[in-house]
Tab-separated table of C-alpha atoms and ligand atoms in Angstrom:
chain	number	residue	atom	x	y	z
P	1	UNK	CA	59.997	19.510	-11.048
P	2	UNK	CA	60.543	16.778	-13.626
P	3	UNK	CA	62.747	13.965	-12.472
P	4	UNK	CA	62.986	15.148	-8.860
P	5	UNK	CA	61.262	13.667	-5.858
P	6	UNK	CA	59.807	10.279	-5.100
P	7	UNK	CA	57.133	8.285	-6.830
P	8	UNK	CA	53.889	10.176	-6.446
P	9	UNK	CA	55.414	12.971	-4.346
P	10	UNK	CA	53.253	16.063	-4.621
P	11	UNK	CA	54.544	19.548	-3.726
P	12	UNK	CA	53.707	20.189	-0.090
P	13	UNK	CA	51.700	23.342	0.505
P	14	UNK	CA	52.611	24.867	3.865
P	15	UNK	CA	49.784	27.422	3.771
P	16	UNK	CA	47.200	26.217	6.274
P	17	UNK	CA	48.965	22.883	6.838
P	18	UNK	CA	48.959	21.203	10.257
P	19	UNK	CA	52.598	20.645	11.187
P	20	UNK	CA	54.370	19.079	14.181
P	21	UNK	CA	58.047	19.778	14.885
P	22	UNK	CA	59.746	17.888	17.711
P	23	UNK	CA	62.711	19.401	19.518
P	24	UNK	CA	61.554	22.808	18.282
P	25	UNK	CA	62.507	24.803	21.363
P	26	UNK	CA	65.981	25.500	20.022
P	27	UNK	CA	68.226	25.192	17.007
P	28	UNK	CA	67.107	23.611	13.754
P	29	UNK	CA	63.650	22.683	15.074
P	30	UNK	CA	62.946	26.254	16.199
P	31	UNK	CA	64.080	27.577	12.804
P	32	UNK	CA	61.788	25.082	11.028
P	33	UNK	CA	58.836	26.033	13.246
P	34	UNK	CA	59.392	29.766	12.635
P	35	UNK	CA	59.760	29.344	8.890
P	36	UNK	CA	56.768	27.008	8.546
P	37	UNK	CA	54.626	29.485	10.503
P	38	UNK	CA	55.862	32.335	8.297
P	39	UNK	CA	54.709	30.296	5.277
P	40	UNK	CA	51.226	30.027	6.792
P	41	UNK	CA	51.383	26.650	8.525
P	42	UNK	CA	49.691	25.939	11.865
P	43	UNK	CA	52.554	24.618	13.964
P	44	UNK	CA	52.738	22.425	17.057
P	45	UNK	CA	55.978	23.126	18.898
P	46	UNK	CA	57.285	20.206	20.936
P	47	UNK	CA	60.359	20.176	23.144
P	48	UNK	CA	61.541	18.425	26.269
P	49	UNK	CA	62.316	21.904	27.553
P	50	UNK	CA	58.831	23.264	28.281
P	51	UNK	CA	59.893	26.901	28.636
P	52	UNK	CA	61.614	26.797	25.248
P	53	UNK	CA	58.598	25.148	23.583
P	54	UNK	CA	56.240	27.776	25.028
P	55	UNK	CA	58.529	30.649	24.015
P	56	UNK	CA	58.755	29.538	20.362
P	57	UNK	CA	55.023	28.733	20.174
P	58	UNK	CA	54.135	32.145	21.582
P	59	UNK	CA	56.433	33.898	19.137
P	60	UNK	CA	54.909	32.202	16.079
P	61	UNK	CA	51.288	31.918	17.207
P	62	UNK	CA	51.588	28.138	17.377
P	63	UNK	CA	50.647	25.522	19.955
P	64	UNK	CA	53.161	24.351	22.550
P	65	UNK	CA	53.031	20.668	23.394
P	66	UNK	CA	56.093	20.132	25.552
P	67	UNK	CA	57.236	16.655	26.538
P	68	UNK	CA	59.406	13.725	25.562
P	69	UNK	CA	59.032	13.053	21.834
P	70	UNK	CA	60.822	9.719	22.184
P	71	UNK	CA	59.146	7.472	24.750
P	72	UNK	CA	55.898	5.665	23.985
P	73	UNK	CA	53.677	7.718	26.303
P	74	UNK	CA	55.254	11.009	25.231
P	75	UNK	CA	54.785	10.267	21.531
P	76	UNK	CA	51.173	9.204	22.086
P	77	UNK	CA	50.439	12.384	24.061
P	78	UNK	CA	52.069	14.527	21.404
P	79	UNK	CA	50.235	12.940	18.471
P	80	UNK	CA	46.867	13.046	20.303
P	81	UNK	CA	47.416	16.638	21.402
P	82	UNK	CA	48.511	17.667	17.923
P	83	UNK	CA	45.416	16.086	16.348
P	84	UNK	CA	43.249	17.964	18.859
P	85	UNK	CA	44.997	21.244	18.032
P	86	UNK	CA	45.359	20.835	14.259
P	87	UNK	CA	42.569	18.533	13.166
P	88	UNK	CA	44.915	16.370	11.142
P	89	UNK	CA	48.693	16.194	11.081
P	90	UNK	CA	49.790	16.943	7.515
P	91	UNK	CA	53.544	17.063	8.184
P	92	UNK	CA	55.480	15.475	11.035
P	93	UNK	CA	59.075	16.564	11.557
P	94	UNK	CA	60.924	14.059	13.743
P	95	UNK	CA	63.657	16.532	14.550
P	96	UNK	CA	64.537	16.060	18.233
P	97	UNK	CA	67.934	14.455	18.554
P	98	UNK	CA	70.767	13.987	20.991
P	99	UNK	CA	74.430	14.434	20.141
P	100	UNK	CA	75.817	11.524	22.109
P	101	UNK	CA	79.580	11.213	21.690
P	102	UNK	CA	82.098	8.608	22.753
P	103	UNK	CA	83.344	5.238	21.600
P	104	UNK	CA	82.230	1.664	22.205
P	105	UNK	CA	83.152	2.478	25.813
P	106	UNK	CA	80.333	5.026	26.128
P	107	UNK	CA	78.053	3.952	29.000
P	108	UNK	CA	75.002	1.799	28.262
P	109	UNK	CA	72.814	4.719	29.340
P	110	UNK	CA	74.356	6.951	26.654
P	111	UNK	CA	73.897	4.342	23.926
P	112	UNK	CA	70.326	3.836	25.092
P	113	UNK	CA	69.532	7.570	25.081
P	114	UNK	CA	70.869	7.911	21.526
P	115	UNK	CA	68.858	4.883	20.419
P	116	UNK	CA	65.621	6.086	22.039
P	117	UNK	CA	65.733	9.710	20.829
P	118	UNK	CA	67.490	9.371	17.475
P	119	UNK	CA	65.725	6.202	16.303
P	120	UNK	CA	62.848	4.839	18.380
P	121	UNK	CA	61.176	8.260	18.541
P	122	UNK	CA	60.737	7.948	14.765
P	123	UNK	CA	59.475	4.369	14.898
P	124	UNK	CA	56.963	5.190	17.646
P	125	UNK	CA	55.619	8.266	15.873
P	126	UNK	CA	55.350	6.401	12.561
P	127	UNK	CA	53.248	3.693	14.244
P	128	UNK	CA	50.626	6.316	15.088
P	129	UNK	CA	50.781	8.281	11.848
P	130	UNK	CA	51.029	5.890	8.912
P	131	UNK	CA	47.609	4.251	9.464
P	132	UNK	CA	45.546	7.467	9.196
P	133	UNK	CA	47.831	8.799	6.435
P	134	UNK	CA	47.404	5.669	4.311
P	135	UNK	CA	43.666	5.840	4.872
P	136	UNK	CA	43.413	9.352	3.500
P	137	UNK	CA	46.040	8.687	0.829
P	138	UNK	CA	48.554	11.335	1.861
P	139	UNK	CA	50.956	12.249	4.611
P	140	UNK	CA	54.345	13.908	4.838
P	141	UNK	CA	57.252	12.974	7.068
P	142	UNK	CA	60.656	14.571	7.563
P	143	UNK	CA	63.353	12.939	9.693
P	144	UNK	CA	66.129	15.192	10.860
P	145	UNK	CA	69.013	12.797	10.412
P	146	UNK	CA	72.512	14.239	9.849
P	147	UNK	CA	75.396	13.930	7.434
P	148	UNK	CA	76.602	11.512	10.130
P	149	UNK	CA	73.833	9.176	8.953
P	150	UNK	CA	75.253	9.146	5.422
P	151	UNK	CA	78.946	9.277	6.379
P	152	UNK	CA	80.100	9.116	10.012
P	153	UNK	CA	80.936	11.454	12.876
P	154	UNK	CA	84.384	11.071	14.362
P	155	UNK	CA	84.564	10.583	18.131
P	156	UNK	CA	80.819	9.875	18.277
P	157	UNK	CA	79.949	6.200	17.826
P	158	UNK	CA	76.469	6.315	19.435
P	159	UNK	CA	75.557	9.341	17.305
P	160	UNK	CA	76.880	7.881	14.037
P	161	UNK	CA	75.287	4.486	14.542
P	162	UNK	CA	71.874	5.824	15.521
P	163	UNK	CA	71.837	8.399	12.718
P	164	UNK	CA	72.603	5.614	10.218
P	165	UNK	CA	69.653	3.758	11.725
P	166	UNK	CA	67.421	6.840	11.454
P	167	UNK	CA	68.330	7.157	7.775
P	168	UNK	CA	67.630	3.461	7.243
P	169	UNK	CA	64.195	3.840	8.817
P	170	UNK	CA	63.340	6.889	6.698
P	171	UNK	CA	64.471	5.046	3.565
P	172	UNK	CA	62.371	2.056	4.563
P	173	UNK	CA	59.291	4.251	5.106
P	174	UNK	CA	59.830	5.902	1.718
P	175	UNK	CA	60.028	2.669	-0.259
P	176	UNK	CA	57.230	0.991	1.686
P	177	UNK	CA	54.654	3.772	1.537
P	178	UNK	CA	55.780	6.099	-1.269
P	179	UNK	CA	53.473	4.557	-3.839
P	180	UNK	CA	50.571	4.793	-1.374
P	181	UNK	CA	50.693	8.568	-1.042
P	182	UNK	CA	53.237	9.163	1.711
P	183	UNK	CA	56.246	11.398	1.146
P	184	UNK	CA	59.291	10.831	3.330
P	185	UNK	CA	62.325	13.084	3.408
P	186	UNK	CA	65.607	12.855	5.320
P	187	UNK	CA	67.295	16.093	6.332
P	188	UNK	CA	71.056	15.516	6.509
P	189	UNK	CA	72.973	18.669	7.404
P	190	UNK	CA	76.605	18.868	8.373
P	191	UNK	CA	77.555	21.615	10.872
P	192	UNK	CA	74.718	23.916	11.935
P	193	UNK	CA	75.293	26.647	14.521
P	194	UNK	CA	73.222	25.351	17.455
P	195	UNK	CA	73.840	24.200	21.041
P	196	UNK	CA	74.585	20.740	19.685
P	197	UNK	CA	77.446	21.947	17.505
P	198	UNK	CA	78.996	23.743	20.493
P	199	UNK	CA	79.326	20.380	22.230
P	200	UNK	CA	81.063	18.351	19.501
P	201	UNK	CA	84.613	18.996	20.760
P	202	UNK	CA	87.745	18.657	18.648
P	203	UNK	CA	86.068	16.563	15.917
P	204	UNK	CA	83.380	19.223	15.583
P	205	UNK	CA	85.984	21.962	15.470
P	206	UNK	CA	87.851	20.267	12.612
P	207	UNK	CA	84.966	18.710	10.661
P	208	UNK	CA	81.884	20.839	11.299
P	209	UNK	CA	82.794	24.372	12.363
P	210	UNK	CA	84.518	25.469	9.120
P	211	UNK	CA	81.455	24.953	6.917
P	212	UNK	CA	78.823	25.531	9.591
P	213	UNK	CA	75.623	27.280	8.511
P	214	UNK	CA	72.764	28.947	10.400
P	215	UNK	CA	69.576	27.039	11.296
P	216	UNK	CA	67.641	29.499	9.099
P	217	UNK	CA	69.615	28.293	6.057
P	218	UNK	CA	68.587	24.731	6.902
P	219	UNK	CA	64.946	25.848	7.061
P	220	UNK	CA	65.319	27.534	3.664
P	221	UNK	CA	66.587	24.287	2.093
P	222	UNK	CA	63.742	22.345	3.715
P	223	UNK	CA	61.132	24.708	2.267
P	224	UNK	CA	62.701	24.292	-1.188
P	225	UNK	CA	62.755	20.502	-0.802
P	226	UNK	CA	59.099	20.412	0.279
P	227	UNK	CA	58.289	21.698	-3.186
P	228	UNK	CA	59.741	18.660	-4.972
P	229	UNK	CA	59.699	15.864	-2.400
P	230	UNK	CA	63.342	14.811	-2.911
P	231	UNK	CA	64.317	12.143	-0.355
P	232	UNK	CA	67.668	13.596	0.697
P	233	UNK	CA	67.576	17.182	1.897
P	234	UNK	CA	71.163	18.428	1.876
P	235	UNK	CA	71.669	21.988	3.133
P	236	UNK	CA	75.413	21.405	2.543
P	237	UNK	CA	75.620	20.382	-1.151
P	238	UNK	CA	79.154	18.994	-0.655
P	239	UNK	CA	77.644	16.166	1.406
P	240	UNK	CA	76.212	14.664	-1.803
P	241	UNK	CA	79.741	14.499	-3.249
P	242	UNK	CA	81.123	12.925	-0.073
P	243	UNK	CA	78.337	10.336	-0.027
P	244	UNK	CA	79.084	9.433	-3.646
P	245	UNK	CA	82.812	9.286	-2.948
P	246	UNK	CA	82.264	7.024	0.073
P	247	UNK	CA	80.232	4.624	-2.079
P	248	UNK	CA	82.568	4.690	-5.085
P	249	UNK	CA	85.845	4.212	-3.221
P	250	UNK	CA	85.087	3.177	0.343
P	251	UNK	CA	88.647	2.287	1.287
P	252	UNK	CA	90.021	5.608	0.109
P	253	UNK	CA	87.224	7.378	1.955
P	254	UNK	CA	88.039	5.513	5.188
P	255	UNK	CA	91.756	6.237	4.851
P	256	UNK	CA	91.006	9.940	4.423
P	257	UNK	CA	88.809	10.104	7.496
P	258	UNK	CA	91.349	8.027	9.412
P	259	UNK	CA	93.896	10.770	8.797
P	260	UNK	CA	91.507	13.316	10.306
P	261	UNK	CA	91.089	11.002	13.309
P	262	UNK	CA	94.880	10.974	13.737
P	263	UNK	CA	94.822	14.779	13.791
P	264	UNK	CA	92.179	14.680	16.523
P	265	UNK	CA	94.141	12.090	18.520
P	266	UNK	CA	97.265	14.238	18.268
P	267	UNK	CA	95.367	17.302	19.555
P	268	UNK	CA	94.249	15.459	22.721
F	1	NAD	N1	73.705	21.166	14.854
F	1	NAD	C1	74.241	20.373	13.949
F	1	NAD	O1	75.384	20.581	13.524
F	1	NAD	C2	73.445	19.214	13.410
F	1	NAD	C3	73.935	18.586	12.252
F	1	NAD	C4	73.216	17.513	11.736
F	1	NAD	C5	72.050	17.090	12.333
F	1	NAD	N2	71.602	17.707	13.462
F	1	NAD	C6	70.367	17.197	14.057
F	1	NAD	O2	69.414	18.241	14.123
F	1	NAD	C7	68.456	17.949	15.139
F	1	NAD	C8	68.272	19.181	15.990
F	1	NAD	O3	69.493	19.482	16.635
F	1	NAD	P1	70.015	20.965	16.904
F	1	NAD	O4	71.356	21.075	16.313
F	1	NAD	O5	68.972	21.935	16.553
F	1	NAD	O6	70.253	20.874	18.477
F	1	NAD	P2	69.686	21.718	19.699
F	1	NAD	O7	70.345	21.113	20.875
F	1	NAD	O8	69.819	23.174	19.435
F	1	NAD	O9	68.128	21.390	19.712
F	1	NAD	C9	67.636	20.106	19.977
F	1	NAD	C10	66.349	20.261	20.767
F	1	NAD	O10	65.785	18.958	20.936
F	1	NAD	C11	65.255	18.886	22.241
F	1	NAD	N3	65.126	17.481	22.632
F	1	NAD	C12	66.110	16.603	22.944
F	1	NAD	N4	65.581	15.414	23.260
F	1	NAD	C13	64.232	15.531	23.147
F	1	NAD	C14	63.145	14.645	23.348
F	1	NAD	N5	63.341	13.378	23.735
F	1	NAD	N6	61.889	15.112	23.123
F	1	NAD	C15	61.673	16.395	22.743
F	1	NAD	N7	62.675	17.272	22.563
F	1	NAD	C16	63.937	16.848	22.755
F	1	NAD	C17	66.223	19.671	23.092
F	1	NAD	O11	65.623	20.111	24.321
F	1	NAD	C18	66.576	20.841	22.164
F	1	NAD	O12	65.743	21.967	22.356
F	1	NAD	C19	68.994	16.730	15.877
F	1	NAD	O13	68.325	15.576	15.432
F	1	NAD	C20	70.455	16.700	15.463
F	1	NAD	O14	71.000	15.410	15.559
F	1	NAD	C21	72.272	18.759	13.997
């Protein structure tokens, strides 16, 4: 597609590809794993919840590699196991995430969990992947970020901050390695009907529920985006307009969201 995608981004062919999806036992990750398998990919299904990882892997004829996709040992085990199962990892989807809500008063442990799973999981996986990818001159990475990484999520400071950081890391990977054959994409949905959405409270009810889509629709947009390598994958097209509006008139954008926050405060 002329004009779309990053420098050097080639269409990604899922047929026969070796793919890893973290947090694929439920929700968006499970939908990605199912869709990738349906397109002919060989899929490694990771999840902290071993039963869920095994169930999805069995359903799609993939390989279950349950475990923590965030800590150093877990990431190393996953990448080693995936290489053993797939030969090479062609596409890594850093999808596992935690919807940690609260304010600056959220406990240190909550901030740390959000930081480890939503950000450091990506850094640790990239450490193990970029070397071999650069050596063979290609590699494909998708971070599941969130519209919260482009905008913000009310009532959820740890989530918003760490999703901004995840987007920053994806952007950094793209500009650093794009011209050396790596393609990096950032998936930034708004509301998606999963367990996570059920737990977003009043802010989720007002901001996310009305336009919420199914995980399968997210997977459809991802498959389309794999064909052109565009950096931002936006299953909710309105997010592009909001992102532009935020940049063009930041104060107006903040005032608007502040009014929504007042609505949430009043409902408490
Ligand atoms: N649901 C939404 O509205 C929405 C919107 C934007 C972005 N996202 C993002 O999508 C991603 C997937 O979320 P979802 O909505 O499918 O939620 P979900 O809760 O349905 O699924 C997340 C899965 O990740 C697993 N997981 C959590 N921590 C893990 C870890 N350390 N290692 C391995 N697996 C782990 C969980 O066990 C769970 O199965 C997350 O990164 C989330 O932030 C979700």
